[in-house]
Structures are given as C-alpha cells and as structure tokens.
Tab-separated table of C-alpha atoms and ligand atoms in Angstrom:
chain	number	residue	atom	x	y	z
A	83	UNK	CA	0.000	0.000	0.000
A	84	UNK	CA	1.569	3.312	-0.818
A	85	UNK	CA	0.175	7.207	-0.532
A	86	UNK	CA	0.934	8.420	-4.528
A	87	UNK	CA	0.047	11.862	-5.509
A	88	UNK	CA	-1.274	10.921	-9.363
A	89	UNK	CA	-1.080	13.362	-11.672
A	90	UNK	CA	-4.173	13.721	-13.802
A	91	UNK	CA	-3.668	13.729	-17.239
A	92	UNK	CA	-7.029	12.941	-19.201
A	93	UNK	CA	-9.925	13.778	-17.783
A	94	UNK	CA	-13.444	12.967	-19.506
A	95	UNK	CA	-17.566	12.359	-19.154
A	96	UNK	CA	-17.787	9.180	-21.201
A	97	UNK	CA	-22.046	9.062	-20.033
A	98	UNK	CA	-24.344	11.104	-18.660
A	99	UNK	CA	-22.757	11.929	-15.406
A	100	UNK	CA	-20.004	9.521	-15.920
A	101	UNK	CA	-16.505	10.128	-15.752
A	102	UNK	CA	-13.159	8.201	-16.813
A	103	UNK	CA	-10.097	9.785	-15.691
A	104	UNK	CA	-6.350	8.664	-16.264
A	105	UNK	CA	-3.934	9.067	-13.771
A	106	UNK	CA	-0.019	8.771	-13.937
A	107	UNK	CA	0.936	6.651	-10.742
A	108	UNK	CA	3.872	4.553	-11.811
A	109	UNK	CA	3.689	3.043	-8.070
A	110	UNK	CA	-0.072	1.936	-8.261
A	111	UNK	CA	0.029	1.390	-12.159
A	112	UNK	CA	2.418	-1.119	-11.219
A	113	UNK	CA	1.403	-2.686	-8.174
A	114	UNK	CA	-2.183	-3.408	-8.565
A	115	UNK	CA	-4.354	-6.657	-9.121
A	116	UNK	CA	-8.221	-6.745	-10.682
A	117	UNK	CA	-10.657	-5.914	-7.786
A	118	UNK	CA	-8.510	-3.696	-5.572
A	119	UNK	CA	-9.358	0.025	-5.511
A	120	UNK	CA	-7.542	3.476	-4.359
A	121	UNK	CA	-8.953	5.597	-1.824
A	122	UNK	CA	-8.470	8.857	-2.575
A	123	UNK	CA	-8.496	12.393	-1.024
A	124	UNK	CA	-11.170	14.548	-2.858
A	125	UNK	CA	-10.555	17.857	-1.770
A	126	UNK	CA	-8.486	19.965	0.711
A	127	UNK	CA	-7.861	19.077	4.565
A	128	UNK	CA	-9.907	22.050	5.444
A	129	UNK	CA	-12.917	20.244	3.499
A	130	UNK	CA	-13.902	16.608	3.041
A	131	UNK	CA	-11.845	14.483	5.760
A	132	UNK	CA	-13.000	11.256	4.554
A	133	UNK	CA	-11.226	9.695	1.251
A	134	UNK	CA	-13.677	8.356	-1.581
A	135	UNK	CA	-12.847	4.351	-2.620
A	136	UNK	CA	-12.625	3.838	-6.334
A	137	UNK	CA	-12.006	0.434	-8.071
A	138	UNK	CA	-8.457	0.914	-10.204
A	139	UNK	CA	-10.207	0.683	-13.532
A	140	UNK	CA	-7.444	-0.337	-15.394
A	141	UNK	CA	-3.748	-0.556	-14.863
A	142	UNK	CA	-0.653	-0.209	-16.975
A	143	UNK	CA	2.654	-0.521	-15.689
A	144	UNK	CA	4.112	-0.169	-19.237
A	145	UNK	CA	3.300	3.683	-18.781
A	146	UNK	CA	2.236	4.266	-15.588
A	147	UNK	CA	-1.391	4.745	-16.203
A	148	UNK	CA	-4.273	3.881	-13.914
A	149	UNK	CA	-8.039	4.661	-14.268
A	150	UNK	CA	-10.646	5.363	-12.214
A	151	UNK	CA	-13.998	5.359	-13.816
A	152	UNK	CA	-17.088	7.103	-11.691
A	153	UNK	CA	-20.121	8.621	-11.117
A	154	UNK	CA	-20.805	11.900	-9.764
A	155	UNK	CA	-22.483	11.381	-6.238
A	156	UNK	CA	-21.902	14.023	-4.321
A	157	UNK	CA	-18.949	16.289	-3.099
A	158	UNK	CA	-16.361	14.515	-3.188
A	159	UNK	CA	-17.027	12.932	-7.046
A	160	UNK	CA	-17.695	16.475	-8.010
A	161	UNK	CA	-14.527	17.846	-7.153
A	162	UNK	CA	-12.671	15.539	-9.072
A	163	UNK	CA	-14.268	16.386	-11.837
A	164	UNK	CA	-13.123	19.927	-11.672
A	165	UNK	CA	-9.477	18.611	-11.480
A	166	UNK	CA	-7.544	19.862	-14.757
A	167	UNK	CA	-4.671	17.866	-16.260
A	168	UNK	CA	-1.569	18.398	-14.331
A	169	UNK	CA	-3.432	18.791	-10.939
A	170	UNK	CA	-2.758	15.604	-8.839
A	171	UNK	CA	-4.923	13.844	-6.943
A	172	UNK	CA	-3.727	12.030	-3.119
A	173	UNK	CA	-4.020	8.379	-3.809
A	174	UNK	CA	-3.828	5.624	-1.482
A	175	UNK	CA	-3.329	2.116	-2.669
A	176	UNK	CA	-3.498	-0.458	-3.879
A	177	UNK	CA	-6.292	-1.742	-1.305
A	178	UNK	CA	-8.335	-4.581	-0.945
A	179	UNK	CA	-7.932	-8.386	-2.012
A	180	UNK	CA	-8.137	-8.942	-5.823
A	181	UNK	CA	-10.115	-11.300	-7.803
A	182	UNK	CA	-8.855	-15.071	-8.077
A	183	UNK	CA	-8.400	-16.681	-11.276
A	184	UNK	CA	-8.220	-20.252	-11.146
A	185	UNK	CA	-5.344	-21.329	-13.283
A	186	UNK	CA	-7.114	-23.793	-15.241
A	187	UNK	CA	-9.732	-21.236	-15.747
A	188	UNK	CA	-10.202	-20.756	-19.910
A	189	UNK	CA	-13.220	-19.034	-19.592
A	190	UNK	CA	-13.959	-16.435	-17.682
A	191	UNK	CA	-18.325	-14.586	-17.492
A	192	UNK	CA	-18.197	-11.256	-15.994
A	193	UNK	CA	-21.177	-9.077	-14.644
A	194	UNK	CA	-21.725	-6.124	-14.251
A	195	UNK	CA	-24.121	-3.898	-13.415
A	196	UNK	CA	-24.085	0.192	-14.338
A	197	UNK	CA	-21.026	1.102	-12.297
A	198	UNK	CA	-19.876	-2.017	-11.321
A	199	UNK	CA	-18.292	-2.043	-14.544
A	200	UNK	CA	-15.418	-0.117	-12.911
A	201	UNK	CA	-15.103	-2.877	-10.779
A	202	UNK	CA	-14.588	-5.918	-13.344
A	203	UNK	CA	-12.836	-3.631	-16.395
A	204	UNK	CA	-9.228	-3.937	-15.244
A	205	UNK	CA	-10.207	-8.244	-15.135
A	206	UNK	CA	-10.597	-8.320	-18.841
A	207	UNK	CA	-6.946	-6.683	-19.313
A	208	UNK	CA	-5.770	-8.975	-17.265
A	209	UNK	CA	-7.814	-12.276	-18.626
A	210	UNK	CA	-7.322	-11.475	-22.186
A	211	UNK	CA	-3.395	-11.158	-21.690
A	212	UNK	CA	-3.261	-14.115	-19.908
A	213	UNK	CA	-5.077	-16.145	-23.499
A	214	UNK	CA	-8.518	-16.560	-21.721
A	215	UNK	CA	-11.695	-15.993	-23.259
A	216	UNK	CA	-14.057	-13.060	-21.527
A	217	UNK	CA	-17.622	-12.710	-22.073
A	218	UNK	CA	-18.771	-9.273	-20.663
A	219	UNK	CA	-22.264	-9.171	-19.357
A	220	UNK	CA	-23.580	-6.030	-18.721
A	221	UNK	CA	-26.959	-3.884	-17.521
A	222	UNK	CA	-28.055	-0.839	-17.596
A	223	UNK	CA	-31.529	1.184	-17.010
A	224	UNK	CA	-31.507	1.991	-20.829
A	225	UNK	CA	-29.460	2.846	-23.902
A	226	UNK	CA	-28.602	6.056	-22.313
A	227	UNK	CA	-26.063	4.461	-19.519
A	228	UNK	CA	-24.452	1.336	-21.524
A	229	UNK	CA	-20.940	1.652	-21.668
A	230	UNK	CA	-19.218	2.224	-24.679
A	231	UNK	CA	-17.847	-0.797	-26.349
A	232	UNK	CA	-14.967	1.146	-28.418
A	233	UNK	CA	-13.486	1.603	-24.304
A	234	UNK	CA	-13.480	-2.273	-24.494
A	235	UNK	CA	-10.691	-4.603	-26.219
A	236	UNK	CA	-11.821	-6.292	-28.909
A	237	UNK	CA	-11.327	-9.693	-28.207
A	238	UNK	CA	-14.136	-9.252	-25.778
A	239	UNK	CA	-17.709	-10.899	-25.649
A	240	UNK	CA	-19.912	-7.725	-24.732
A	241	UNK	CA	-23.203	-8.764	-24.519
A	242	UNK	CA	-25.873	-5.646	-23.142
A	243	UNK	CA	-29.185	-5.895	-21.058
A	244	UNK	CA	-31.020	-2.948	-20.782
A	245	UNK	CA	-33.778	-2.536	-18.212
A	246	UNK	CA	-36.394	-0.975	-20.514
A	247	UNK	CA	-35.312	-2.865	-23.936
A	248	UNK	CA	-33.692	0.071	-25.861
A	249	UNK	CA	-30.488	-1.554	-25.967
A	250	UNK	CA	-29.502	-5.193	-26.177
A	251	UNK	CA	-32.093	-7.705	-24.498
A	252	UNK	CA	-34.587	-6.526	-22.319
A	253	UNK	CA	-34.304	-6.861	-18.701
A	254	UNK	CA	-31.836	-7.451	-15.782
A	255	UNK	CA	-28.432	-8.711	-16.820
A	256	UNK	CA	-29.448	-12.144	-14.697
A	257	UNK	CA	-31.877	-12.832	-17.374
A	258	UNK	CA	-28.228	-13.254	-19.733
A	259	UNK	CA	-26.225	-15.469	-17.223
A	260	UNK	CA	-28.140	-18.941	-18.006
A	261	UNK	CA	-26.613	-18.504	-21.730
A	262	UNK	CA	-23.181	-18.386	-20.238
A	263	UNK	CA	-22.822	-20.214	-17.120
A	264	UNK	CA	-22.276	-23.585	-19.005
A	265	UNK	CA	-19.876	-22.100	-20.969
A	266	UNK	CA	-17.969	-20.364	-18.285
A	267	UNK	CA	-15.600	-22.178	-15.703
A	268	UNK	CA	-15.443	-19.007	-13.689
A	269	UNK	CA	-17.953	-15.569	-12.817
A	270	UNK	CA	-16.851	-12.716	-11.302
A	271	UNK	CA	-19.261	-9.436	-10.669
A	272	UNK	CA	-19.645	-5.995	-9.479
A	273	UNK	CA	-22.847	-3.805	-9.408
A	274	UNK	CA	-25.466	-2.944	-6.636
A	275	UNK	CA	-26.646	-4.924	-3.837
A	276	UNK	CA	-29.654	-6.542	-5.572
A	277	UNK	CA	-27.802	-7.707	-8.420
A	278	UNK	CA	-25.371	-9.568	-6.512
A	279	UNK	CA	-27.571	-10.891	-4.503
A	280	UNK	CA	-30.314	-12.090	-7.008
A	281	UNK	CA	-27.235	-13.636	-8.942
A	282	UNK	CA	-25.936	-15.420	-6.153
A	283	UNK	CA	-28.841	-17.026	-5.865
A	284	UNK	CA	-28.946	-18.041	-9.266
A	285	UNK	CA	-25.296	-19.577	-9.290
A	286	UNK	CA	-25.755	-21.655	-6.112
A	287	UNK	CA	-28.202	-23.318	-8.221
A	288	UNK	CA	-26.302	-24.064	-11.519
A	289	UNK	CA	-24.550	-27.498	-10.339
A	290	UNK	CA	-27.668	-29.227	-9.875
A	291	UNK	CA	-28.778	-26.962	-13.246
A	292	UNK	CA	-25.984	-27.917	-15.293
A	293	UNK	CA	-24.721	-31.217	-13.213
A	294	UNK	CA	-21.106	-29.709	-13.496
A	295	UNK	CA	-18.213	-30.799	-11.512
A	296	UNK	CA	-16.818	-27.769	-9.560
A	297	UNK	CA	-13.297	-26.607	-10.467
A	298	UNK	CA	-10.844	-27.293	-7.498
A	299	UNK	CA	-12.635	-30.201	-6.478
A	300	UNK	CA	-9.963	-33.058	-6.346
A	301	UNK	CA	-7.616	-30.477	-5.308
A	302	UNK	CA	-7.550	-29.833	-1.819
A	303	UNK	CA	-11.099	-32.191	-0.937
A	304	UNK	CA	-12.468	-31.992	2.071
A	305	UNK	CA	-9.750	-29.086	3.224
A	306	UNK	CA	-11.852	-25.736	4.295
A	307	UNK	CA	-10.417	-22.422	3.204
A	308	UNK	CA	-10.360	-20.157	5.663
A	309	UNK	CA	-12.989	-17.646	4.943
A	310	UNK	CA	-12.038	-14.403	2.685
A	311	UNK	CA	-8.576	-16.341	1.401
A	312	UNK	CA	-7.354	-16.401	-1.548
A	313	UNK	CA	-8.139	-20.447	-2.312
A	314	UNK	CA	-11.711	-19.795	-1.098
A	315	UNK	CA	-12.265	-17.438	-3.749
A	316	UNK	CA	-10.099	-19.094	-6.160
A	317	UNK	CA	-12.169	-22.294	-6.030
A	318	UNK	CA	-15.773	-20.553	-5.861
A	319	UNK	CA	-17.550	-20.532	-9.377
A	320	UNK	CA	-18.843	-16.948	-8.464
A	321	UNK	CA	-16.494	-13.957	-7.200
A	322	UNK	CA	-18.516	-10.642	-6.245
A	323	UNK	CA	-16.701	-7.360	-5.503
A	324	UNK	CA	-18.710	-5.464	-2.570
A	325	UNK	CA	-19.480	-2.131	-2.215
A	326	UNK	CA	-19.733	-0.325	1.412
A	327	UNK	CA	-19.544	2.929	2.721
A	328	UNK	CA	-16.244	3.330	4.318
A	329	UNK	CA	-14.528	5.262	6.740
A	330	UNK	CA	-10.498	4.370	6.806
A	331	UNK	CA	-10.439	1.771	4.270
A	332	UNK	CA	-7.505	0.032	6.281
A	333	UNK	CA	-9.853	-2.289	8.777
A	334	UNK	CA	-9.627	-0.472	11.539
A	335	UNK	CA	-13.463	1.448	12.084
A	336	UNK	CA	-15.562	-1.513	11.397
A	337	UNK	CA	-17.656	0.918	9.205
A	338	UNK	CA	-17.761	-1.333	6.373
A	339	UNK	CA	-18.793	-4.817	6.979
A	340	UNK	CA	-21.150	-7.462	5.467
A	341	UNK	CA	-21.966	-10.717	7.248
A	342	UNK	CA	-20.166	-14.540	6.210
A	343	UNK	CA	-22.430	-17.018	6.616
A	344	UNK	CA	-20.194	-19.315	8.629
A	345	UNK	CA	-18.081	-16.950	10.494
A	346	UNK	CA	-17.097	-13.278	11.221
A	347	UNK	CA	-18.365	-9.861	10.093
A	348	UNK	CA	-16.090	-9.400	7.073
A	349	UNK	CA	-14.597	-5.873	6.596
A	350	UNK	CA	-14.768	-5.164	2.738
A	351	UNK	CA	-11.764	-2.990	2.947
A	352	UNK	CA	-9.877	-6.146	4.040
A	353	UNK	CA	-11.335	-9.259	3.380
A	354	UNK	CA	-12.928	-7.908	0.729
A	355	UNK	CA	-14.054	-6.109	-1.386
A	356	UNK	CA	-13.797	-9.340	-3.717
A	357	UNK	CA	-15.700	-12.014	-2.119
A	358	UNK	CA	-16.626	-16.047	-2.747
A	359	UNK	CA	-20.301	-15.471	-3.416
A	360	UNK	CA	-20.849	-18.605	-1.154
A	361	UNK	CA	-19.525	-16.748	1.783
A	362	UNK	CA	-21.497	-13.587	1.589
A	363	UNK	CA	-25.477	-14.048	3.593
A	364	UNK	CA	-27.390	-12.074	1.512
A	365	UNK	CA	-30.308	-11.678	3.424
A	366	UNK	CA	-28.194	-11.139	6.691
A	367	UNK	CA	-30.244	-11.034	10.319
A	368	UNK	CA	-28.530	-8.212	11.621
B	457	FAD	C1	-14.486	-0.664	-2.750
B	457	FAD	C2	-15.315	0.424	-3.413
B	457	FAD	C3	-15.083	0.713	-4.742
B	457	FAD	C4	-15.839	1.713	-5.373
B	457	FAD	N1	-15.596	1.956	-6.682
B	457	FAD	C5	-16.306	2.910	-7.317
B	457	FAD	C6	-16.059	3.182	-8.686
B	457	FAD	O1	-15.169	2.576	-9.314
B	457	FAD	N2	-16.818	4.139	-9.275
B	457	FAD	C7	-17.798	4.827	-8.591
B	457	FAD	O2	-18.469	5.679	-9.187
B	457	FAD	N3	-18.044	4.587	-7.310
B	457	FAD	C8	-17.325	3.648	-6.649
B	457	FAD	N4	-17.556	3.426	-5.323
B	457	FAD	C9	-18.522	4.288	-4.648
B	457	FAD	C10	-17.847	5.650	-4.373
B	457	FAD	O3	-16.879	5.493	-3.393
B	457	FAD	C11	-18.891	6.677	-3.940
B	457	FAD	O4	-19.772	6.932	-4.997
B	457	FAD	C12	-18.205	7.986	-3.535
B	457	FAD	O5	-17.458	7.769	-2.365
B	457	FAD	C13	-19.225	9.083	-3.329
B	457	FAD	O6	-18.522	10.193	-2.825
B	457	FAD	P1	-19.151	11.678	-2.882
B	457	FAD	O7	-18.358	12.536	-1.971
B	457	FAD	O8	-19.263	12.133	-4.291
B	457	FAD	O9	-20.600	11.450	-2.391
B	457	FAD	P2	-21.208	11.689	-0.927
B	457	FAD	O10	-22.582	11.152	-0.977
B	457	FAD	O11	-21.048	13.108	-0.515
B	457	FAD	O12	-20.328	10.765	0.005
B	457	FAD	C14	-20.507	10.807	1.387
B	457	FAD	C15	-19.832	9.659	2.044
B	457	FAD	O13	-20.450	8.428	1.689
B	457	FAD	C16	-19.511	7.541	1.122
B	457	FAD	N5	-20.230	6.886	0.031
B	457	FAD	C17	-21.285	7.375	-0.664
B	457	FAD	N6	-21.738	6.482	-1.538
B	457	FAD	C18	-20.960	5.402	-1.419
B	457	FAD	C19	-20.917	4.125	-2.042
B	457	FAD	N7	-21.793	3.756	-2.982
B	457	FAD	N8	-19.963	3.259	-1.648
B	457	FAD	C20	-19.058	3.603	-0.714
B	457	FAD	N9	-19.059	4.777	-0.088
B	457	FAD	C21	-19.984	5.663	-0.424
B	457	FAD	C22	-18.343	8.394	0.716
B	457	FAD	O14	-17.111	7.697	0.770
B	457	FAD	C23	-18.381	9.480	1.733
B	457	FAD	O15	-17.762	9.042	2.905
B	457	FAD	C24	-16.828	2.444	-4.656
B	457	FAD	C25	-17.056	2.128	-3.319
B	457	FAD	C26	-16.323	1.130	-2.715
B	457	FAD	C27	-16.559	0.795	-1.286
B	458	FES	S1	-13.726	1.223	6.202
B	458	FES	FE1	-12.905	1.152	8.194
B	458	FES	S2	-12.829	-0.993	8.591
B	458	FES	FE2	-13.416	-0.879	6.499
C-alpha cells in the first residue's frame, strides 16, 4: 500500500454523469491486481476528511497509467471532476484483495451492473493477456447508460441488457447469465446490492442446473479455506466485488462490513471487497 500523488492527465464524461479519468501513478500502475481500488483524497484538509474508494479501472505498468472510472455522487465525485490535467490527486493504494483466477480457468463470465463495470474492467486486461476468453455481461436502465464498447478490447464478448429494452435484451443482466454459465468455468461481478444478490442465488443453483463438476474439487477435498482467502475465492464458481460505505479503508473502524455465513463480520476494505459469493449471507439477520 503506498500514498501516490497521481497526476491527472485525461480527464473525460464518457455518459451522462459519468466520468473516466487517467492518472499517472507509476507506483499503483504497477502494483495493482483486478478488484482492488484506491482511496483517494477529494478535496483539501480544510474540506472533506473522509477519502472516496474507487475500483483501479485499469492498470498499466508499461506507462504508468491507472483509471478510475465514476459517477458523480456528491462532493467529493464532483470535485474531481473539476481537477484539470496536471493537478494531482492524493491516492492511497493499492487496497483490498483482488479477484482469483483459477489457473485452469479458460473461460472467464463477468457481470456487471451500471457502475460495477469499474469494478470488473481492469479483469478483462488482465484475462485477455493471460489467453482466456471473456464474455462481458452487462446492464443498464436503458441505452442512455451502456458503456461504450470502443473503451473495451476487442477480443471481448460484450453482450448488453437494458432494463427498458432500448439496448440489447430486455431486462436485468441475470436474465443473460443462463446462456453463459455452461460455458464459463469461472464468474466474477460488481454492481449494486440486488444484483449480486439475485445472482448469487442463481449460481448456487447451476450445479444441480448444469450437473457440473466444480473446479478445485480433487484439489484440496475436504480441506476448508479459511474464509475471505485467496483459495476460497479461487475455487468458488462466483467472485462478487462489494461495495460499502467506508470510513479508513484500512480495517480499523468496522464501518464497512457485510456478514459470512459461517463466520465473522467481514470488513470489505480487508477481506474484501472481492468475495466467494458462497460466503457472503445475503439476506443477513442483523
Ligand atoms: C471498494 C469500493 C469501490 C468503489 N468503486 C467505485 C467506482 O469505481 N466508481 C464509482 O463511481 N463509485 C465507486 N464506489 C462508490 C464511491 O466510493 C462513492 O460513490 C463515492 O465515495 C461518493 O462520494 P461523494 O463525496 O461524491 O458522495 P457523498 O454522498 O457526498 O459521500 C458521502 C460519504 O459516503 C460515502 N459513500 C457514498 N456512496 C458510497 C458508495 N456507494 N460506496 C461507498 N461509499 C460511499 C463516501 O465515501 C463518503 O464518505 C466504490 C465504493 C467502494 C466501497
Ligand atoms: S472502512 Fe474502516 S474498517 Fe473498512
């Protein structure tokens, strides 16, 4: 984890209310895995104390480049915005635990949902370079907030869902995921509460669905990963990247949590924010 001041140097609403912005951070650009995010100071000390998480969009150590990709919210959002190239912004990061990618994994379904698309993007650069196939399924309220495909490598399999039909099928991005889960040895997701939970719900049900043998199965039988590990997530068929409000983002205020099901509150800052979609209770009783 290192403090970086990145230096802005493109800057630009790619949707309504939607921003991408590159920022050179050789340390970060460097450093970071699929799924971790920066926290970042949005304003002056004499304004907004608390930093503002943002999934690292995409990385490139090659030239230092990192993106965050966001929506304005409130305050803090809004003030980057107003950053010019040049200005820098106070980055801390990498944070968080990164996606797993089982080795054996050729194919690889991602979902995402509006925004959460920040949150998977960086996992196709990293899937395609390592020869894997992606296919990218993604949902939006309508034509309006789809992301653009020329921001998207090729080799890609983008297929769209739009709540209201104007683009792509019509409906939630679920309704795309029985097309693909056969096909796929591995899912990964970002995007709000609901759709992580309603897909979660879907996957637990695709062995008996599909009568597939689970990856990771003969290796390591009968061992229990420790919940929020890397081999947990590595061997779960569904990885989700959480979203919380947070405080410090280093695990120490507890503002952040989610329940497991078979152990400890889990801080997403720490344990998360990618999590085995087995180890997440949904419908939690607080
Ligand atoms: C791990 C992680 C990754 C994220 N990645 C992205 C991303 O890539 N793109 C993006 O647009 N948004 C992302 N978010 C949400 C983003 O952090 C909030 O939209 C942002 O903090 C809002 O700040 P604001 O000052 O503009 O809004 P305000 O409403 O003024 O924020 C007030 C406070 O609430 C917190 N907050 C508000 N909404 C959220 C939220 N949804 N999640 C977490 N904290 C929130 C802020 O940190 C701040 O402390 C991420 C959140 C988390 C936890
Ligand atoms: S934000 Fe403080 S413990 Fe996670």
């Amino acid at each position: 984890m290192r403090l970086v001041a990145a230096e802005l140097v493109d800057s630009r609403e790619i949707l309504p209310g939607q921003w991408l912005q590159s920022y050179h951070a050789p340390e970060l650009a460097s450093g970071s895995r699929a799924g971790q995010f920066v926290h970042v100071r949005t304003g002056d000390l004499a304004g907004l104390v608390l930093r503002r998480p943002f999934s690292i969009n995409t990385a490139d150590p090659v030239s230092g480049i990192i993106t965050i990709h966001f929506r304005i919210i409130g305050r803090g959002t809004d003030w980057l915005t107003r950053l010019l190239p040049g200005d820098t912004a106070d980055m801390l990061g990498p944070l968080g635990r990164p996606f797993e990618v089982d080795p054996r994994s050729r194919h690889l379904m991602l979902v995402a949902g509006g925004l959460g698309m920040a949150g998977v993007r960086m996992l196709v650069d990293e899937a395609l370079r390592d020869g894997r196939k992606v296919a990218l399924l993604f949902g939006a309220a309508s034509a309006r907030e789809v992301y653009p495909s020329n921001l998207l490598p090729d080799e890609v399999e983008y297929v769209v869902a739009t709540d209201d039909g104007s683009l792509g099928r019509r409906g939630f991005v679920t309704g795309l995921v029985p097309e693909y889960e056969a096909w796929a040895d591995q899912a990964f997701a970002c995007g709000p509460y609901p759709m992580l939970a309603a897909l979660s719900k879907l996957i637990a049900g695709r062995r008996e669905r599909l009568g597939v043998a689970k990856l990771g199965r003969r290796r390591g039988a009968g061992k229990v990963d420790p919940i929020g590990s890397p081999s947990a997530r590595r061997k779960s068929f569904l990885q989700v990247s959480m979203e919380q409000n947070m405080g410090c983002a280093v695990g120490a205020c507890l503002g952040c949590v989610v329940m497991s099901v078979s152990g400890p509150p889990q801080r997403v800052c720490r344990e998360g924010p990618v999590f085995a979609s087995d180890e997440i209770a949904w419908e939690p009783a607080w």
